């Protein structure tokens, strides 16, 4: 069923509902405390009525929509299991968790503002050379080049002493030592810490179950650290903040000018700057290969034979894939950054040579 022309959420209602003070209803119906910039008045609302806009992902010139985020269907169950220390295999990691975090960088209403802030885009708009669909086309190109960055990152699961604020961006930027890291609240008392890296082990082969198991790190945040983080989560929101405790918000909550919003979002959403332009292009199809490896439970031997970074997919409609992958016809294939070291699955996002 298509959602074209309907109210489309840029932050999943099933995520907002996890930050509710209610427990009995469906996630999208559980009310949360809400604070908006310049409002300075806290109110309650259902997630189904938050972070959405009618037709924001529709392709007006060609028809259809890119509002296809099937990974949301599995998110609540996956996150509930993680809260109970049951961590998913690579299949679920690649098709649910990686897409959710990656899409936070390109699904929001802030993306349009960031596009408008690019000088070349402004010039093309003023000349009438860009269609209304340009933003959504850019979203999908951006998504394609971000998936590998998020998949290759070091993922840390942290539990917190005290409740977290959820910003409408779904995340904020922080630091892991001297490295930039993105903090993604996934419940009132838990978050993912995503630390980009150019090379890293992302999974290990479990021969007994014939499956790849993602590599996690673990940690916690004390009350003082949670309090400091909440200040940043609220400060780095685009327009709205949500929580299960209205006492977490700091008032007054200043409204930002359009230019200050653009500057803030450019900093918060800059995960793509962890790679050079060449590296982003050279590795833009690595996620698709990881999808085939994870869904097909390919053994280390079979993975070792994959040396080409190109578009491929696992033929299963129940697994999420980007709705409109972009195929550059002016580039030759690059060597894949995926390789096997014993029973370790490694993704190397450094510069690669053209294969042919």
XYZ file of C-alpha atoms in Angstrom:
356
model
C 0.000 0.000 0.000
C 1.449 3.367 -0.991
C 1.629 6.295 1.430
C 1.743 8.868 -1.364
C -0.072 12.030 -0.345
C -0.443 10.979 3.293
C 1.148 12.273 6.495
C 4.685 10.880 6.460
C 6.873 10.625 9.575
C 10.518 11.691 9.512
C 11.119 10.274 13.008
C 9.293 6.946 13.496
C 6.305 7.089 15.840
C 7.402 3.711 17.220
C 10.616 5.367 18.444
C 8.954 8.449 19.948
C 6.493 6.184 21.772
C 9.347 4.476 23.601
C 9.877 7.765 25.468
C 6.327 7.841 26.831
C 5.100 8.033 30.414
C 2.318 5.605 29.393
C 2.722 1.853 28.957
C -0.574 0.214 27.995
C -1.312 1.585 24.510
C 0.326 1.012 21.141
C 3.639 2.858 20.848
C 2.289 5.409 18.363
C -0.558 6.234 20.763
C 1.461 6.609 23.974
C 1.657 10.276 24.904
C 4.992 11.980 25.505
C 5.941 15.330 26.980
C 6.794 17.791 24.192
C 8.792 21.029 24.162
C 9.178 23.166 21.039
C 11.610 25.967 20.243
C 10.179 29.345 21.144
C 7.109 27.760 22.770
C 8.327 27.586 26.391
C 5.241 25.589 27.252
C 5.369 21.836 27.775
C 2.423 19.795 26.547
C 1.584 16.154 25.818
C 0.867 14.567 22.447
C 0.639 11.175 20.746
C 3.638 10.161 18.568
C 1.333 9.552 15.597
C 0.772 13.325 15.513
C 4.443 14.314 15.828
C 7.397 14.641 13.421
C 5.391 14.260 10.240
C 4.372 16.227 7.192
C 2.004 15.407 4.371
C 3.690 14.157 1.209
C 7.224 15.172 2.207
C 8.733 12.094 0.502
C 6.521 12.148 -2.611
C 8.007 12.460 -6.100
C 5.714 15.109 -7.536
C 7.177 15.233 -11.033
C 7.274 11.478 -11.654
C 4.694 10.167 -9.187
C 5.234 7.698 -6.378
C 7.071 8.174 -3.102
C 10.300 7.233 -1.348
C 8.364 6.827 1.925
C 9.410 3.184 2.253
C 11.044 2.472 5.605
C 10.044 -1.133 6.283
C 12.778 -1.537 8.886
C 10.466 0.369 11.262
C 8.194 -2.685 11.504
C 10.904 -4.676 13.294
C 12.467 -1.865 15.330
C 10.373 -2.162 18.521
C 10.937 -5.914 18.861
C 14.657 -5.645 18.088
C 15.162 -2.818 20.582
C 13.155 -4.625 23.272
C 15.390 -7.673 22.874
C 18.533 -5.545 23.076
C 17.237 -4.032 26.321
C 17.118 -7.611 27.611
C 20.669 -8.292 26.374
C 19.572 -10.311 23.337
C 21.582 -8.893 20.441
C 20.684 -9.589 16.796
C 22.613 -11.431 14.112
C 24.187 -9.469 11.259
C 21.041 -9.976 9.135
C 18.907 -7.866 11.485
C 21.763 -5.475 12.231
C 22.244 -4.674 8.529
C 18.551 -4.577 7.555
C 17.052 -2.875 10.632
C 19.529 -1.090 12.912
C 21.944 0.273 10.307
C 19.108 1.680 8.120
C 17.387 3.287 11.111
C 20.493 5.141 12.275
C 21.605 6.019 8.730
C 18.217 7.430 7.762
C 18.303 9.849 10.699
C 20.881 11.797 8.684
C 18.637 12.269 5.640
C 14.949 11.773 6.529
C 14.394 14.941 8.560
C 12.874 18.272 7.594
C 16.303 19.749 8.320
C 17.610 18.063 5.151
C 15.747 20.516 2.945
C 17.337 23.422 4.787
C 20.792 21.895 4.401
C 20.193 21.498 0.661
C 19.107 25.125 0.373
C 22.299 26.172 2.133
C 24.484 24.778 -0.678
C 25.449 27.677 -2.962
C 25.299 25.607 -6.168
C 21.816 24.332 -5.269
C 20.567 27.876 -4.606
C 21.836 29.002 -8.009
C 20.171 26.078 -9.825
C 16.918 26.733 -7.963
C 16.922 30.410 -8.882
C 17.533 29.475 -12.539
C 14.631 27.033 -12.461
C 16.912 24.113 -13.344
C 16.032 21.884 -10.375
C 12.711 20.069 -10.092
C 10.717 19.792 -6.897
C 11.930 16.196 -6.634
C 15.577 17.231 -6.276
C 15.560 17.107 -2.465
C 14.184 13.568 -2.313
C 16.541 12.412 -5.038
C 19.396 13.902 -3.029
C 18.123 12.131 0.080
C 18.474 8.748 -1.620
C 21.910 9.497 -3.054
C 23.020 10.623 0.393
C 21.541 7.499 1.983
C 23.371 5.255 -0.463
C 26.707 6.808 0.491
C 26.054 6.860 4.249
C 25.017 3.235 4.766
C 28.587 1.910 4.568
C 29.837 4.578 6.998
C 27.283 3.583 9.642
C 27.775 -0.148 9.034
C 31.555 0.137 9.453
C 31.337 2.280 12.604
C 32.065 1.070 16.110
C 28.690 0.507 17.803
C 28.488 0.873 21.578
C 25.349 0.140 23.556
C 25.068 2.272 26.682
C 22.527 2.113 29.492
C 21.840 5.250 31.503
C 21.075 6.180 35.095
C 18.114 8.445 34.448
C 15.865 9.243 31.506
C 17.011 10.703 28.206
C 15.497 13.420 26.039
C 14.735 12.458 22.442
C 15.310 15.294 19.923
C 13.329 15.379 16.671
C 16.578 14.631 14.816
C 16.831 11.337 16.729
C 20.455 11.968 17.679
C 23.161 14.428 18.686
C 26.887 14.674 18.036
C 29.369 14.088 20.843
C 32.786 12.540 21.310
C 34.308 9.132 21.975
C 37.711 10.154 23.268
C 39.187 12.404 20.583
C 36.863 11.072 17.866
C 33.432 12.422 16.888
C 30.598 10.078 17.839
C 26.850 10.213 17.314
C 24.579 9.419 20.250
C 21.228 7.873 19.314
C 18.693 7.473 22.160
C 16.644 4.316 21.549
C 14.761 4.292 24.851
C 14.474 6.452 27.963
C 17.412 4.603 29.521
C 19.530 3.444 26.584
C 21.371 4.696 23.520
C 23.632 3.674 20.665
C 26.984 5.420 20.370
C 28.131 5.402 16.735
C 31.847 6.128 16.232
C 32.826 6.233 12.520
C 36.083 4.600 11.440
C 37.639 3.852 8.094
C 38.409 0.217 8.859
C 37.052 -2.166 11.449
C 35.776 -5.636 12.265
C 32.008 -5.539 12.070
C 31.145 -9.194 12.714
C 32.481 -12.656 13.578
C 31.433 -15.984 12.050
C 29.495 -18.333 14.334
C 30.140 -21.693 12.653
C 27.747 -23.630 14.891
C 24.781 -21.446 13.877
C 26.111 -20.514 10.432
C 25.603 -16.805 11.054
C 27.587 -13.599 11.375
C 27.402 -11.892 14.781
C 27.962 -8.107 14.930
C 30.686 -6.761 17.183
C 29.406 -4.542 20.020
C 30.999 -2.619 22.825
C 29.145 -1.796 26.028
C 29.085 1.010 28.566
C 26.925 3.144 30.828
C 26.311 6.774 31.714
C 25.915 7.976 35.307
C 23.376 10.585 36.413
C 25.787 13.483 35.938
C 26.705 12.351 32.436
C 23.030 11.868 31.555
C 22.214 15.373 32.770
C 24.991 16.849 30.590
C 23.884 14.774 27.608
C 20.277 15.932 27.943
C 21.445 19.531 27.667
C 23.088 18.653 24.338
C 20.159 16.571 23.093
C 17.847 19.540 23.643
C 20.324 22.079 22.249
C 20.915 20.086 19.071
C 17.234 19.456 18.270
C 15.853 21.039 15.118
C 12.465 22.100 16.483
C 11.068 19.632 19.054
C 12.106 17.507 22.058
C 10.302 14.580 23.688
C 10.567 12.842 27.042
C 8.799 10.696 29.626
C 9.613 13.340 32.282
C 8.813 17.021 31.768
C 11.361 17.943 34.438
C 14.192 17.043 32.062
C 13.577 20.036 29.802
C 15.414 23.349 30.254
C 13.400 26.570 29.873
C 13.388 28.980 28.143
C 13.922 27.115 24.868
C 15.133 29.699 22.398
C 13.821 29.834 18.834
C 16.576 29.837 16.193
C 16.773 31.854 12.993
C 16.885 29.961 9.702
C 20.619 30.632 9.295
C 21.413 29.456 12.835
C 19.360 26.316 12.298
C 21.265 25.610 9.094
C 24.596 26.098 10.858
C 23.551 23.838 13.733
C 22.341 21.051 11.449
C 25.447 21.217 9.263
C 27.472 20.400 12.378
C 25.112 17.792 13.846
C 24.664 15.877 10.578
C 28.249 15.919 9.272
C 28.954 12.188 9.567
C 29.724 11.982 5.823
C 32.813 14.140 6.408
C 34.438 11.144 8.087
C 35.325 9.977 4.560
C 36.688 11.818 1.559
C 34.459 12.272 -1.475
C 36.504 9.605 -3.293
C 35.999 7.139 -0.436
C 32.257 7.770 -0.267
C 31.873 7.115 -3.996
C 34.214 4.106 -4.028
C 32.264 2.371 -1.251
C 28.675 3.423 -1.954
C 27.542 -0.134 -2.749
C 29.254 -1.918 0.179
C 25.988 -2.056 2.159
C 24.339 -4.031 -0.642
C 27.106 -6.649 -0.483
C 26.761 -6.807 3.302
C 23.022 -7.315 2.797
C 23.658 -10.375 0.617
C 26.277 -11.736 3.048
C 24.020 -11.285 6.082
C 20.730 -12.477 4.563
C 22.348 -15.409 2.756
C 24.448 -16.406 5.790
C 27.435 -16.656 3.457
C 30.415 -18.472 4.931
C 33.834 -16.815 5.267
C 34.998 -18.807 2.227
C 32.186 -17.458 0.038
C 32.707 -13.913 1.320
C 36.417 -14.110 0.464
C 35.460 -14.537 -3.192
C 33.576 -11.220 -3.288
C 36.022 -8.635 -4.624
C 33.796 -6.192 -6.490
C 31.951 -3.209 -5.011
C 28.817 -3.053 -7.144
C 25.047 -2.999 -6.786
C 23.568 -6.337 -5.793
C 20.669 -7.314 -3.617
C 19.153 -10.225 -1.718
C 15.830 -11.098 -3.422
C 13.528 -10.945 -0.400
C 10.722 -8.392 -0.239
C 10.589 -8.728 3.550
C 14.038 -7.185 3.950
C 14.475 -3.448 3.583
C 16.495 -2.000 0.721
C 16.675 1.634 -0.458
C 13.642 2.450 -2.565
C 15.466 3.984 -5.529
C 19.175 3.047 -5.709
C 21.301 5.317 -7.889
C 23.480 3.746 -10.581
C 26.387 5.909 -11.775
C 27.024 5.111 -15.446
C 30.226 7.133 -15.679
C 32.279 5.157 -13.144
C 34.075 1.841 -13.414
C 33.777 -0.665 -10.531
C 35.987 -0.269 -7.477
C 37.525 -3.032 -5.418
C 35.373 -4.047 -2.494
C 36.456 -3.011 0.990
C 34.892 -6.158 2.446
C 37.320 -8.923 3.341
C 37.669 -11.838 5.737
C 40.420 -12.229 8.327
C 39.987 -15.741 9.674
C 36.452 -15.667 11.068
C 36.301 -11.878 11.202
C 34.321 -9.809 8.702
C 36.173 -6.553 8.061
C 35.020 -3.457 6.182
C 37.762 -1.146 4.916
C 36.504 2.243 3.694
C 39.874 3.706 2.787
C 40.645 4.757 -0.783
C 40.291 1.916 -3.279
C 41.597 1.524 -6.789
C 39.350 0.926 -9.772
C 39.212 -2.838 -10.381
C 39.243 -2.774 -14.178
